[in-house]
Amino acid sequence: MTGENPVGLDLETIRGLPKVLLHDHLDGGLRPLTIIELARERKIELPSSDPEELEAWFFRGANRGSLPLYLEGFGITCSLTQDTEALRRIALERVEDLAADGVVYAEIRFAPILHIQGGLNLEQVMESVLGGIHRGCEKTGIDARVIVCALRNMDPAISLEMAELAVDFRDRGVVGFDLAGDESGHPPKKHIEAFQYLRRCNFNITIHAGEAFGISSIWQAIQYCGAHRIGHATRLVEDFAEHHGGQLSGGTLAKYILDKRISLEMCLSSNLHTGAIEDVKEHPFLRVLQEGYRVTLNVDNYLMSATTLSSEWDLAQRVFGIGIDQFEILALNGAKGAFCGHSDRVALIRNSLLEAYADARTKLGGEGIPVDAS
Ligand SMILES: [Zn+2]
């Protein structure tokens, strides 16, 4: 693919392309100025009250090559978002920021259990976040849904409660359930009861797996827990046929994921910052894309990784040489893997993606190369 796009698109053009974002953490994407204002109102001390310095502080904290260290910054963002006003505000701003980044459909995830320290109950937490998101959608015209996260390091009984909460809000904008947090020592199958409940309710499941841990984590997520999508899946390549010697599934897991069109929510900068990879060049993203997996490119955390989806596409363009045709595949893959339901997915593809990419290719002087619509 390298060389197909020697000039490359500038960041502004990439920002103008309609994008789909499936893996985005609400409390990893606060605006620095909002953090400062929330902290001032709530009398919480911060390492800096200058927005730029504060943003740099979060980035330095996240960029230490370790997932547990990466997650530390969430302690601050969560401490500031324990009331309705704060939750509504950050949810609304999240949608506004995604719209400004050219995202037309997003699934925003968060862990409600981390927002009940100020006296809100779980339903109030959900209503606050959904209120902000719906307001943001009205204001910007984009479509944003919610994924409820449970945390691997917490009691599995809490995960079941989060699963019930997610299903309870399925008619109000919640489209999926996720298991997040530190993978090490916390296999997804420990939370099997939550997943059994979700499957009985015909609900959508995505699981963070194969980021810090190997393919057994991905295998458990799919075959024990019923995941329809995998967050990160960076280490899936360990299962690719030529590398499978002695591995758990002997290459059949990767083939299963390919054949069943299980979406992979891959992230570049975030993987670099957590130490899942040492260099973006080593990231399996291009290989997975070329081999026809339903791969999507995501941000993970706008604030912690000091990036945007447009910047991640630009990074992929610079490192892997991808261009407009691959950008269209990424957007289409995102739409196909979205949890919003079939008719909404079709509408998203028809109304927001196909024509826009055809126009973009014409403007950019491309030859209208048909994309793989698998
Ligand atoms: Zn994540």
PDB file of C-alpha atoms and ligand atoms in Angstrom, residues 23 25 109 178 180 208 211 232 267 300-301, ligand 1:
ATOM      1  CA  HIS A  23     -13.912   2.991  20.939  1.00  0.00           C
ATOM      2  CA  HIS A  25     -13.733   6.662  26.668  1.00  0.00           C
ATOM      3  CA  ARG A 109     -18.129   4.361  26.700  1.00  0.00           C
ATOM      4  CA  ASP A 178     -17.703  -3.510  27.552  1.00  0.00           C
ATOM      5  CA  ALA A 180     -12.314  -2.628  30.465  1.00  0.00           C
ATOM      6  CA  HIS A 208     -10.910  -4.977  25.772  1.00  0.00           C
ATOM      7  CA  GLU A 211      -3.842  -5.235  24.397  1.00  0.00           C
ATOM      8  CA  HIS A 232      -7.526  -3.342  20.642  1.00  0.00           C
ATOM      9  CA  CYS A 267      -5.786   2.050  18.460  1.00  0.00           C
ATOM     10  CA  ASP A 300      -9.260   5.350  22.998  1.00  0.00           C
ATOM     11  CA  ASN A 301      -8.635   8.590  24.947  1.00  0.00           C
TER      12      ASN A 301
HETATM   13 ZN    ZN B   1     -10.143   1.464  25.753  1.00  0.00          ZN
END
